[in-house]
């Protein structure tokens, strides 16, 4: 039986399909296995003995056929289960994560196409269901390898793909984790599968489904713009929304009216609530690594009561919180005359606001993309709002918007209440990336006692740079702007600092890059995540960079970082290669970034967003001649991508820090209207961040390290521990320098000589 985790809410039903028996079949039907989800065929085949361990010896090659096949997941819904759903006005099918290109059908009729690993999806399905009979849902996933080649070959001009030893496909043409096609540290499985929950949601009244946050610091506190999201039936409805931070008795209450009409079918309405919180009411959230302060988090509660509904008595009311009828949110003791109040506003989601909690596509029926993520704590409980306040705020049917479908993790609730609620957490903190002229930065940090010499030999540096000038910028219109020389009167011409201030205090950051923790996403458990992050804390790390060739991590990752003070440098998922800029790809990217930006907006650990991994560096790679010889075209492509990513992030939270790439020389112009990045020698230590890899320099000699202010990636390759080898190889057969099995596991063709050179600097090696 399926888990009815959220039971009747005035007849509303949420049926989670994860634990049902799904049938997994391959393209020609020769394989048929039973599984629950999330699941990947590669793992299901292994656990059923059809294939060996793909990570053992040559298992990657032995199981390659799995990536080239089509895999279909099928589940049946009984007549009794369907009847419970069909009693509602609307039914939505939610998919928490599909990897990657798939057709979704109900009773043989296609209802949705997915094409992005990093997004979540939803589609209304009531008209496809038979109300008094069993129903079948199927998800047929095409080979990502085949699709990437198909998309690449159909593109109007050639865009090269970064290849490593053993890589397959063209990862930059599909929105799937790049590493899955092979990287210089990992295998190429290009696996397909389902990595999120799947649910059927039936409802007949407005339901609170998600929320995201924009936080702005002021001189005396924090302005919060909190956007609540509603799934609304065709009949519309009205009710009272209460948003509160109970610990400090801050609250915003407003009445809302939802319009009626057929366009409500799957549409989402957004309601903005503004609350001001004074600094003296809260404790700031501080990072680890220096006894700065606690990692304080506050609960934020959301309660919606439709007009006339009876809800539980434990929700704050206007009487208990001091909120006024007009929906203005004040924390106690705030001073409205000082700008401490902010009127709540209700508005439907706009066409370009789809994201963490949805993507709506009207081009092929009614298709919605939904984010699960932060909504794991969604609950339909029984809050009491109290008497309905006067002065309804109208909410009219919207264009495509944000749909936040909950992932329930609480016991079934059997009430027939129409009320809905959810809970988030917030941490109050400020983050600044300080990029100011170096003399000014030195004075800010050290006063008249610098402690060490920041000076650079600019003559030598200039001699390395091209004759056309040491930096240039191209705006989104394709115009080049030159910034030559070291004239202090020219913006961006003087060496700059690159450090972070948290809550006004300069913080020394030490950390690492985080790649996907398992090669099969469904195998990444909370235990795996907590073990890795605990190791980072034990190593005294206080910043982790989520690497852009992988994936946005599960919710448990960001929750742990919030609770333990680990800052996150969050890459968008682009790495190494340029990406198409056709309208379909850019729209897909917009939806993805919006979804993830909304999901991560509640996490104080997320210090900044970065546009990608090493795309600006890639112009200097020796084998990237096509990109360099067609620089204008590829820079235009790049800037379209960067502008899309940046605008989506800033739309969710305008105060978010954004850097274009890792590494980057920084932005010459960074305003709401324009964004121009500095181009030039990427290793120029005077500006921005660097990646440091010099395998033929002594890894223990600090004098060989990059003379830079911030290294966002660096390292040297190394052989693993014997225990790691033993799990993947036959010791007496496969171990040894130059052994074919050992070389197969090295995805850099030149790595063995580098190993031997480094070891030879410090050890006497055997003959």
XYZ file of C-alpha atoms in Angstrom:
767
model
C 0.000 0.000 0.000
C 1.123 3.542 -0.667
C 1.842 5.803 2.263
C -0.950 8.324 2.771
C 1.297 10.639 4.731
C -0.923 13.702 4.539
C -4.475 12.578 4.909
C -7.759 14.406 4.600
C -7.485 18.167 4.658
C -11.073 18.951 3.845
C -10.751 15.895 1.615
C -7.274 16.799 0.383
C -4.985 13.820 -0.068
C -1.247 13.467 -0.590
C -0.255 9.978 -1.687
C 3.450 9.213 -1.628
C 4.389 6.528 -4.131
C 7.988 5.881 -3.057
C 7.314 2.708 -1.070
C 5.027 1.078 -3.630
C 6.329 -1.745 -5.805
C 7.630 -0.205 -9.024
C 8.524 -2.378 -11.981
C 11.779 -1.527 -13.727
C 12.167 -2.696 -17.329
C 14.753 -2.097 -20.028
C 14.126 -1.096 -23.628
C 13.445 -4.519 -25.132
C 11.726 -5.955 -22.063
C 14.362 -8.599 -21.421
C 14.880 -7.310 -17.870
C 12.044 -6.783 -15.384
C 12.796 -6.139 -11.716
C 10.870 -4.783 -8.748
C 12.096 -1.776 -6.762
C 11.059 1.117 -4.603
C 12.198 4.664 -5.307
C 14.411 6.644 -5.348
C 16.298 4.144 -7.504
C 18.830 3.892 -10.312
C 18.885 0.926 -12.718
C 22.645 0.589 -12.195
C 22.115 -0.011 -8.479
C 18.968 -2.134 -8.889
C 20.796 -4.390 -11.341
C 23.708 -4.747 -8.939
C 21.586 -5.596 -5.910
C 19.685 -8.201 -7.966
C 22.860 -9.847 -9.212
C 22.375 -8.920 -12.868
C 25.692 -7.040 -12.925
C 28.661 -6.903 -10.619
C 29.802 -3.904 -8.630
C 30.361 -1.129 -11.197
C 33.087 0.313 -8.971
C 35.062 -2.927 -8.716
C 37.991 -3.290 -11.119
C 36.705 -2.880 -14.700
C 33.068 -2.791 -13.626
C 32.640 0.652 -15.175
C 33.273 -0.761 -18.642
C 31.433 -4.023 -17.982
C 28.265 -2.102 -17.035
C 28.506 0.578 -19.731
C 25.589 -0.982 -21.625
C 23.265 0.148 -18.836
C 23.870 3.786 -19.781
C 22.982 3.095 -23.411
C 19.607 1.487 -22.686
C 16.161 3.012 -22.063
C 14.735 2.300 -18.605
C 11.074 2.535 -17.598
C 9.673 2.730 -14.059
C 6.008 1.709 -13.779
C 3.653 1.706 -10.786
C -0.019 0.856 -10.336
C -2.549 2.794 -8.247
C -5.459 0.683 -7.017
C -9.078 1.583 -7.621
C -9.531 2.281 -3.906
C -6.552 4.630 -3.856
C -7.754 6.387 -6.990
C -11.198 6.905 -5.486
C -9.748 8.807 -2.528
C -7.923 11.105 -4.926
C -10.737 11.534 -7.419
C -13.068 13.044 -4.823
C -10.986 16.241 -4.965
C -11.278 19.067 -7.491
C -7.701 18.755 -8.732
C -4.937 16.124 -8.743
C -1.265 16.899 -9.356
C 1.516 14.396 -10.045
C 4.761 15.519 -8.427
C 8.236 14.230 -9.346
C 10.981 15.252 -6.941
C 13.879 14.478 -9.285
C 14.343 12.604 -12.568
C 17.726 11.844 -14.150
C 17.329 13.199 -16.800
C 15.450 13.093 -20.162
C 12.165 11.283 -19.616
C 8.579 10.889 -20.778
C 5.940 10.590 -18.056
C 2.614 8.946 -18.880
C -0.608 8.119 -17.067
C -2.554 5.157 -18.436
C -0.496 5.325 -21.612
C -1.059 9.042 -22.246
C 2.003 11.279 -22.105
C 1.551 14.083 -19.589
C 5.065 15.486 -19.112
C 8.590 15.586 -20.518
C 11.524 16.192 -18.183
C 14.958 17.408 -19.279
C 16.813 18.635 -16.188
C 18.292 16.600 -13.325
C 18.466 19.716 -11.135
C 14.752 20.580 -11.318
C 11.550 19.145 -9.887
C 8.384 18.636 -11.838
C 4.600 18.558 -11.498
C 1.637 18.237 -13.814
C -2.172 18.118 -13.312
C -3.381 14.582 -14.086
C -7.002 14.257 -12.949
C -8.354 14.084 -16.509
C -6.045 11.164 -17.264
C -7.086 9.048 -14.259
C -9.930 6.515 -14.264
C -11.771 7.265 -11.011
C -13.160 3.765 -10.380
C -10.379 1.574 -11.760
C -6.667 0.860 -11.295
C -4.314 3.389 -12.904
C -0.756 3.124 -14.195
C 2.006 5.739 -14.047
C 5.130 5.204 -16.157
C 8.411 7.135 -16.349
C 10.528 6.198 -19.355
C 14.076 7.566 -19.198
C 16.130 7.869 -22.386
C 19.915 7.338 -22.396
C 21.507 10.667 -21.429
C 24.573 9.786 -23.505
C 22.489 9.397 -26.679
C 20.531 12.564 -26.002
C 23.674 14.631 -25.369
C 25.120 13.577 -28.726
C 21.791 14.200 -30.459
C 21.535 17.726 -29.022
C 25.174 18.478 -29.796
C 24.879 17.377 -33.429
C 21.671 19.378 -33.917
C 23.188 22.607 -32.588
C 23.782 25.343 -35.145
C 27.536 25.506 -34.479
C 30.089 23.353 -32.746
C 30.647 23.838 -29.023
C 33.533 21.718 -27.722
C 33.124 19.490 -24.669
C 35.830 19.014 -22.066
C 36.977 15.401 -22.187
C 39.069 13.444 -19.732
C 40.385 9.925 -20.104
C 37.341 7.659 -20.172
C 34.766 10.430 -20.698
C 31.689 9.834 -22.841
C 28.965 12.006 -24.358
C 28.615 15.790 -24.439
C 27.628 16.806 -20.916
C 27.271 20.505 -21.717
C 24.219 19.812 -23.897
C 22.065 18.221 -21.183
C 21.230 19.535 -17.715
C 22.703 16.568 -15.899
C 25.683 16.502 -13.496
C 28.779 16.939 -15.646
C 30.891 14.498 -13.625
C 28.512 11.673 -14.536
C 29.956 11.627 -18.055
C 33.458 11.191 -16.603
C 35.886 13.579 -14.916
C 39.573 13.538 -14.087
C 38.736 12.066 -10.675
C 35.845 9.737 -11.408
C 34.091 7.193 -13.626
C 31.697 7.727 -16.531
C 28.426 5.987 -15.722
C 25.992 8.509 -17.282
C 23.406 6.736 -15.148
C 19.663 7.282 -15.453
C 17.204 6.988 -12.606
C 14.833 8.651 -10.139
C 16.479 10.568 -7.294
C 13.479 12.263 -5.659
C 10.078 11.395 -4.221
C 6.988 10.911 -6.381
C 3.565 11.910 -5.089
C -0.034 12.402 -6.121
C -1.593 15.462 -4.494
C -5.337 16.025 -4.576
C -6.948 19.213 -3.210
C -10.155 21.222 -3.233
C -9.179 24.363 -1.309
C -6.210 26.800 -1.292
C -3.155 25.155 0.223
C 0.058 26.691 1.506
C 2.858 24.815 -0.262
C 6.159 26.720 -0.059
C 8.039 29.905 0.796
C 11.299 31.690 0.096
C 13.234 34.527 1.723
C 14.967 37.766 0.809
C 16.938 39.222 3.725
C 18.360 42.750 3.743
C 20.512 44.193 6.503
C 20.014 47.777 7.660
C 21.886 49.877 10.200
C 19.586 48.816 13.015
C 18.244 45.428 11.967
C 17.040 43.181 9.158
C 14.251 43.641 6.637
C 12.695 40.323 5.688
C 10.622 39.821 2.563
C 9.031 36.408 2.897
C 7.115 35.051 -0.078
C 4.502 32.367 0.618
C 3.255 30.175 -2.203
C -0.219 28.695 -2.628
C -1.737 25.994 -4.746
C -5.253 27.190 -5.569
C -8.222 25.214 -6.948
C -10.428 26.348 -9.788
C -13.029 27.641 -7.355
C -10.516 29.992 -5.729
C -10.994 30.815 -2.066
C -10.025 33.164 0.709
C -8.449 32.989 4.129
C -5.900 34.319 6.607
C -2.136 33.889 6.348
C 0.038 34.242 9.449
C 3.826 34.366 9.134
C 5.651 34.492 12.463
C 9.012 34.140 14.181
C 7.649 32.916 17.517
C 10.825 33.212 19.590
C 10.943 36.978 19.113
C 7.162 37.415 18.749
C 7.471 38.895 15.259
C 4.392 38.339 13.104
C 2.635 39.340 9.904
C -1.081 38.580 9.427
C -3.109 39.297 6.334
C -6.327 38.181 4.668
C -6.132 36.943 1.095
C -8.682 36.385 -1.644
C -7.900 33.934 -4.445
C -9.741 34.426 -7.703
C -11.610 31.617 -9.421
C -11.247 30.331 -12.947
C -9.956 27.394 -14.999
C -6.520 28.990 -15.185
C -6.065 28.119 -11.506
C -5.517 24.491 -12.520
C -1.979 24.051 -11.238
C -1.240 27.764 -11.103
C 0.527 29.190 -8.077
C -0.138 32.400 -6.178
C 2.503 34.273 -4.203
C 1.903 36.459 -1.152
C 4.663 38.704 0.169
C 4.981 39.403 3.884
C 7.480 41.928 5.232
C 8.821 41.850 8.775
C 11.453 44.072 10.328
C 13.612 42.614 13.096
C 15.749 44.923 15.239
C 19.319 43.847 16.008
C 18.791 44.021 19.751
C 16.055 41.382 19.532
C 18.192 38.617 18.065
C 21.468 36.771 18.232
C 23.482 36.816 15.030
C 24.439 33.640 13.196
C 28.228 33.192 13.167
C 30.503 30.792 11.287
C 32.774 28.273 12.941
C 36.505 28.723 13.245
C 37.208 31.446 15.780
C 34.757 31.517 18.687
C 32.928 34.340 16.935
C 29.549 33.419 18.345
C 26.709 30.872 18.139
C 25.160 29.475 14.981
C 21.782 30.751 16.104
C 18.705 29.706 14.108
C 15.098 30.854 14.531
C 11.968 29.003 13.448
C 9.680 30.760 10.978
C 6.099 29.452 10.960
C 3.509 29.758 8.207
C -0.188 29.104 8.878
C -3.059 29.493 6.462
C -6.694 29.169 7.527
C -9.398 29.324 4.830
C -12.369 31.434 5.770
C -14.618 29.565 8.175
C -12.132 26.790 8.903
C -11.539 25.572 12.438
C -7.858 25.106 13.144
C -5.781 24.080 16.156
C -5.272 26.572 19.012
C -1.473 26.611 18.984
C -0.873 29.145 16.212
C -0.109 32.780 17.106
C -2.987 35.190 16.577
C -3.112 38.942 16.229
C -3.997 39.166 19.910
C -0.960 37.192 21.074
C 1.574 38.770 18.735
C 0.460 42.340 18.453
C 0.009 42.282 14.678
C -2.475 44.666 13.125
C -5.275 43.926 10.685
C -3.542 45.603 7.786
C -0.989 42.824 7.566
C 1.978 44.935 8.558
C 4.577 42.894 10.334
C 6.319 44.289 13.403
C 8.543 42.705 15.936
C 7.704 43.851 19.483
C 9.237 47.161 20.515
C 9.846 48.126 16.884
C 9.464 51.770 16.011
C 7.335 52.358 12.900
C 8.535 55.924 12.688
C 12.047 54.621 12.220
C 11.023 52.513 9.258
C 10.425 49.329 11.214
C 7.128 48.390 9.593
C 6.583 46.978 6.154
C 3.214 46.386 4.585
C 2.518 42.850 3.432
C 1.564 42.550 -0.189
C -0.132 39.752 -2.121
C 0.458 39.121 -5.772
C 0.311 36.203 -8.161
C 3.565 34.644 -9.264
C 4.880 36.156 -12.457
C 5.879 34.256 -15.574
C 9.584 34.398 -14.816
C 9.380 33.620 -11.124
C 9.140 29.882 -11.512
C 11.686 28.014 -9.584
C 12.443 26.154 -6.518
C 8.984 25.442 -6.051
C 7.967 25.206 -9.737
C 8.311 25.562 -13.374
C 5.180 25.850 -15.448
C 5.340 25.059 -19.154
C 2.262 25.681 -21.249
C 3.856 24.696 -24.543
C 2.762 21.066 -24.280
C -0.282 20.928 -22.068
C 0.162 22.120 -18.500
C 3.570 21.161 -17.188
C 5.056 22.364 -13.946
C 8.517 21.999 -12.511
C 8.634 21.748 -8.760
C 11.343 21.840 -6.108
C 11.238 19.560 -3.108
C 14.293 20.496 -1.086
C 13.516 22.801 1.778
C 9.926 21.658 1.945
C 10.680 18.438 3.752
C 9.228 19.913 6.911
C 5.857 20.662 5.309
C 2.946 19.597 7.478
C -0.785 19.920 7.300
C -1.601 20.419 10.959
C -4.342 22.221 12.770
C -3.345 25.825 13.509
C -5.815 28.380 14.772
C -5.666 31.805 13.230
C -8.481 33.259 15.265
C -11.150 35.512 13.842
C -10.947 36.370 10.171
C -9.552 39.841 9.725
C -11.125 42.420 7.470
C -9.760 43.935 4.281
C -9.110 41.105 1.836
C -5.998 41.383 -0.324
C -7.043 40.216 -3.803
C -5.005 37.529 -5.529
C -5.899 36.991 -9.169
C -5.000 34.086 -11.451
C -1.387 34.310 -12.474
C 0.848 33.416 -15.330
C 3.212 30.453 -14.792
C 4.625 30.680 -11.314
C 6.275 28.887 -8.445
C 4.793 25.666 -7.211
C 5.998 24.351 -3.894
C 4.852 20.784 -3.501
C 5.619 19.388 -0.049
C 7.688 16.336 0.713
C 5.930 15.068 3.840
C 8.054 13.516 6.546
C 5.538 13.435 9.366
C 2.944 10.843 10.433
C -0.417 10.809 8.710
C -2.835 13.485 9.829
C -6.459 12.441 9.857
C -8.159 15.774 10.460
C -10.626 17.130 7.939
C -9.319 20.639 8.494
C -8.658 22.846 5.476
C -5.777 24.558 7.257
C -2.186 24.183 6.153
C 1.126 25.134 7.676
C 4.841 24.813 7.163
C 8.021 25.768 8.991
C 11.400 27.151 7.950
C 14.505 28.308 9.795
C 16.354 31.592 9.505
C 19.722 32.862 10.652
C 20.481 36.576 10.817
C 23.882 37.491 9.417
C 25.591 39.731 6.880
C 28.150 38.640 4.289
C 30.480 40.962 2.373
C 32.994 40.043 -0.291
C 35.527 42.852 0.097
C 37.159 43.794 -3.217
C 38.663 47.219 -2.702
C 41.967 48.855 -3.772
C 44.748 47.090 -1.961
C 46.145 50.137 -0.117
C 42.682 50.845 1.252
C 42.152 47.186 2.192
C 45.468 47.006 4.013
C 44.566 50.077 6.037
C 41.109 48.667 6.791
C 42.553 45.385 8.002
C 45.765 46.451 9.716
C 45.734 50.198 10.201
C 49.342 51.419 10.071
C 50.759 48.004 11.028
C 50.508 45.823 7.953
C 52.433 42.929 9.479
C 53.595 41.781 6.049
C 54.200 43.150 2.566
C 51.354 43.078 0.071
C 53.336 44.637 -2.765
C 53.412 43.027 -6.218
C 56.007 43.224 -8.975
C 53.634 44.737 -11.510
C 56.338 45.126 -14.157
C 56.879 41.363 -14.345
C 53.138 40.709 -14.338
C 52.463 43.178 -17.124
C 55.182 41.543 -19.188
C 53.231 38.290 -19.191
C 50.005 39.807 -20.405
C 48.899 40.285 -23.992
C 49.751 43.427 -25.912
C 46.133 44.538 -26.099
C 46.041 45.312 -22.391
C 45.963 43.405 -19.146
C 42.210 43.426 -18.850
C 39.186 43.796 -21.040
C 35.469 43.382 -20.590
C 32.587 42.469 -22.845
C 29.059 43.458 -21.928
C 25.915 41.547 -22.828
C 25.576 43.635 -25.997
C 28.863 42.331 -27.319
C 30.799 45.597 -26.864
C 34.405 45.425 -25.681
C 35.713 47.920 -23.122
C 39.428 48.317 -22.466
C 40.918 48.975 -19.026
C 44.678 49.206 -19.684
C 47.521 49.827 -17.287
C 47.652 50.610 -13.587
C 46.211 54.116 -13.612
C 44.605 54.617 -10.152
C 42.013 56.866 -11.794
C 40.719 53.974 -13.905
C 38.128 51.818 -12.142
C 39.458 48.339 -11.546
C 43.041 49.097 -12.550
C 44.596 48.926 -9.067
C 45.244 45.564 -7.328
C 42.333 44.602 -5.110
C 41.675 42.679 -1.931
C 39.561 39.524 -1.866
C 38.304 38.499 1.553
C 35.036 38.007 3.414
C 33.472 39.885 6.298
C 30.741 38.146 8.268
C 28.675 40.462 10.464
C 31.273 43.139 9.818
C 34.219 41.007 11.017
C 36.963 39.784 8.625
C 36.941 35.982 8.735
C 39.851 33.725 7.860
C 38.399 30.939 5.725
C 39.804 27.445 5.374
C 38.061 24.596 3.658
C 37.721 22.294 0.706
C 35.728 21.590 -2.434
C 32.813 19.153 -2.143
C 32.127 16.861 -5.069
C 29.161 14.439 -5.144
C 29.569 12.057 -2.232
C 28.452 8.981 -4.144
C 28.428 8.219 -7.870
C 24.738 7.200 -7.620
C 22.738 10.121 -6.133
C 20.154 7.874 -4.469
C 22.965 6.328 -2.381
C 23.800 9.631 -0.666
C 22.220 9.155 2.747
C 22.064 11.559 5.660
C 24.649 9.393 7.405
C 27.061 9.780 4.486
C 26.544 13.542 4.500
C 26.985 13.957 8.255
C 30.130 11.803 8.294
C 31.781 13.927 5.622
C 30.785 17.244 7.174
C 31.869 16.117 10.626
C 35.296 15.336 9.177
C 35.428 18.880 7.770
C 34.688 20.310 11.214
C 37.331 18.106 12.810
C 39.811 19.499 10.293
C 38.847 23.028 11.466
C 37.283 23.932 8.133
C 34.697 26.701 8.050
C 33.966 27.049 4.321
C 33.086 24.408 1.740
C 32.751 25.055 -1.969
C 29.981 23.068 -3.672
C 31.765 22.269 -6.917
C 30.001 23.195 -10.166
C 30.588 19.941 -12.043
C 28.356 18.022 -9.666
C 24.940 18.650 -8.147
C 23.094 20.788 -5.625
C 23.326 18.761 -2.448
C 20.387 17.276 -0.521
C 18.684 19.204 2.232
C 20.576 17.439 5.018
C 23.831 18.932 3.727
C 22.704 22.547 4.118
C 20.905 21.872 7.408
C 24.101 20.477 8.933
C 26.087 23.489 7.724
C 23.510 25.880 9.208
C 23.645 24.099 12.553
C 27.446 23.885 12.766
C 28.566 27.183 11.223
C 30.053 25.903 7.960
C 29.868 28.551 5.248
C 28.997 27.460 1.705
C 30.409 28.773 -1.560
C 27.630 27.561 -3.884
C 28.521 26.991 -7.522
C 25.792 26.826 -10.120
C 26.049 23.501 -11.929
C 28.183 24.388 -14.920
C 31.740 23.194 -15.392
C 34.660 23.329 -17.770
C 32.829 23.705 -21.095
C 30.724 26.375 -22.719
C 26.982 25.812 -22.907
C 24.412 26.580 -25.624
C 22.556 29.870 -25.343
C 19.451 29.037 -27.354
C 16.191 30.235 -25.770
C 15.154 26.745 -24.666
C 18.416 26.146 -22.811
C 18.396 29.591 -21.188
C 14.791 29.117 -20.026
C 15.680 25.711 -18.613
C 18.623 27.278 -16.778
C 16.411 30.098 -15.466
C 13.938 27.635 -13.982
C 16.710 25.520 -12.442
C 18.535 28.412 -10.809
C 15.308 29.973 -9.540
C 14.262 26.698 -7.962
C 17.583 26.215 -6.245
C 17.966 29.870 -5.199
C 14.542 29.749 -3.548
C 15.331 26.448 -1.837
C 18.638 27.727 -0.472
C 17.376 31.216 0.418
C 16.649 30.127 4.001
C 20.165 28.900 4.737
C 22.520 31.371 6.472
C 25.376 29.005 5.636
C 25.111 29.870 1.923
C 27.484 32.829 1.789
C 27.639 33.385 -1.961
C 26.694 32.046 -5.366
C 29.216 31.380 -8.120
C 28.284 31.059 -11.791
C 30.346 27.995 -12.700
C 33.543 25.999 -12.368
C 36.538 27.085 -14.506
C 34.780 28.445 -17.596
C 36.829 31.652 -17.498
C 39.969 29.638 -16.824
C 39.188 27.381 -19.794
C 40.209 30.125 -22.253
C 43.821 29.484 -21.224
C 43.824 25.692 -21.504
C 46.329 24.668 -24.197
C 43.876 22.366 -26.003
C 41.008 24.868 -26.034
C 42.082 26.499 -29.287
C 38.613 26.653 -30.829
C 37.238 28.742 -27.970
C 40.181 31.139 -28.073
C 40.057 31.516 -31.856
C 36.322 32.322 -31.688
C 36.520 34.388 -28.540
C 33.795 36.897 -29.347
C 31.217 34.219 -30.074
C 31.976 32.126 -27.018
C 32.237 35.114 -24.695
C 28.810 36.194 -25.957
C 27.484 32.710 -25.174
C 29.152 32.839 -21.782
C 27.760 36.242 -20.852
C 24.216 35.163 -21.800
C 24.586 32.219 -19.449
C 26.086 34.307 -16.657
C 23.434 37.010 -16.979
C 20.679 34.384 -16.793
C 22.144 32.738 -13.700
C 22.841 36.043 -11.961
C 19.415 37.541 -12.689
C 17.610 34.435 -11.417
C 19.587 34.522 -8.153
C 19.141 38.258 -7.663
C 15.425 38.037 -8.400
C 14.977 35.671 -5.458
C 17.245 37.636 -3.114
C 18.724 40.914 -4.417
C 21.317 40.998 -1.617
C 22.897 37.681 -2.649
C 26.620 37.850 -3.392
C 27.410 36.618 -6.899
C 30.748 35.921 -8.558
C 30.857 34.852 -12.185
C 33.221 31.885 -11.989
C 35.781 30.015 -9.946
C 38.377 31.262 -10.547
C 37.595 34.773 -11.770
C 39.259 38.154 -11.953
C 36.077 39.740 -10.681
C 33.593 42.232 -12.065
C 34.472 45.651 -13.428
C 30.810 46.664 -13.439
C 28.324 45.087 -11.031
C 25.033 46.967 -10.871
C 21.399 45.896 -11.185
C 21.445 47.194 -14.756
C 24.820 45.947 -15.989
C 27.396 43.283 -15.276
C 30.836 43.238 -16.918
C 33.583 40.915 -15.847
C 37.326 41.476 -16.024
C 39.113 39.317 -18.558
C 42.829 38.706 -18.881
C 45.453 36.414 -17.442
C 43.417 34.287 -15.041
C 46.375 33.654 -12.709
C 47.088 37.349 -12.220
C 47.376 37.460 -8.401
C 46.274 41.070 -8.190
C 42.592 40.315 -8.657
C 39.926 37.822 -7.696
C 40.362 34.155 -6.867
C 42.694 31.510 -8.276
C 42.890 27.759 -8.791
C 46.354 26.461 -7.987
C 47.647 23.273 -9.605
C 51.377 22.865 -10.170
C 52.091 19.158 -10.030
C 55.774 19.538 -10.855
C 56.427 21.914 -7.964
C 57.210 20.647 -4.485
C 53.830 20.313 -2.808
C 55.402 21.017 0.611
C 57.208 24.191 -0.428
C 54.887 27.092 0.309
C 57.048 29.358 -1.837
C 55.631 27.606 -4.913
C 52.039 28.395 -3.963
C 50.044 31.021 -5.845
C 50.611 34.559 -4.559
C 46.874 35.185 -4.381
C 44.397 36.443 -1.821
C 41.914 33.585 -2.224
C 42.442 30.070 -3.613
C 38.996 28.609 -4.283
C 40.497 25.342 -5.524
C 43.931 23.739 -5.210
C 45.552 20.387 -4.606
C 47.800 17.542 -5.672
C 46.758 14.009 -6.699
C 47.666 11.127 -4.444
C 47.299 7.381 -4.230
C 44.507 6.271 -1.867
C 44.795 4.288 1.319
C 45.279 0.497 1.075
C 41.778 -0.029 2.495
C 40.324 1.975 -0.396
C 42.337 -0.013 -2.919
C 41.218 -3.305 -1.392
C 37.539 -2.460 -1.952
C 38.085 -1.781 -5.658
C 40.987 -4.015 -6.773
C 42.683 -7.357 -6.251
C 45.739 -6.486 -4.151
C 48.131 -9.139 -5.417
C 47.070 -8.577 -9.045
C 46.229 -4.884 -9.478
C 48.479 -2.951 -7.139
C 51.690 -1.364 -8.279
C 52.878 1.725 -10.093
C 52.200 1.345 -13.804
C 49.884 -1.646 -13.322
C 47.164 -1.653 -16.025
C 44.376 -1.734 -13.425
C 45.966 1.109 -11.502
C 46.390 3.146 -14.681
C 42.757 2.488 -15.621
C 41.673 4.175 -12.416
C 43.830 7.249 -13.125
C 41.844 9.602 -15.366
C 44.793 11.850 -16.155
C 47.217 10.337 -18.619
C 50.185 12.196 -17.136
C 49.456 11.528 -13.476
C 51.874 8.649 -12.760
C 55.041 10.609 -13.645
C 53.742 13.431 -11.440
C 53.193 11.026 -8.546
C 56.699 9.637 -8.884
C 58.244 13.092 -9.105
C 56.478 14.333 -5.973
C 57.296 11.203 -3.973
C 60.884 11.323 -5.199
C 61.309 14.775 -3.709
C 60.735 13.393 -0.213
C 61.277 9.616 -0.255
C 63.780 7.126 -1.581
C 61.763 5.174 -4.099
C 62.339 1.480 -4.894
C 63.894 0.624 -8.214
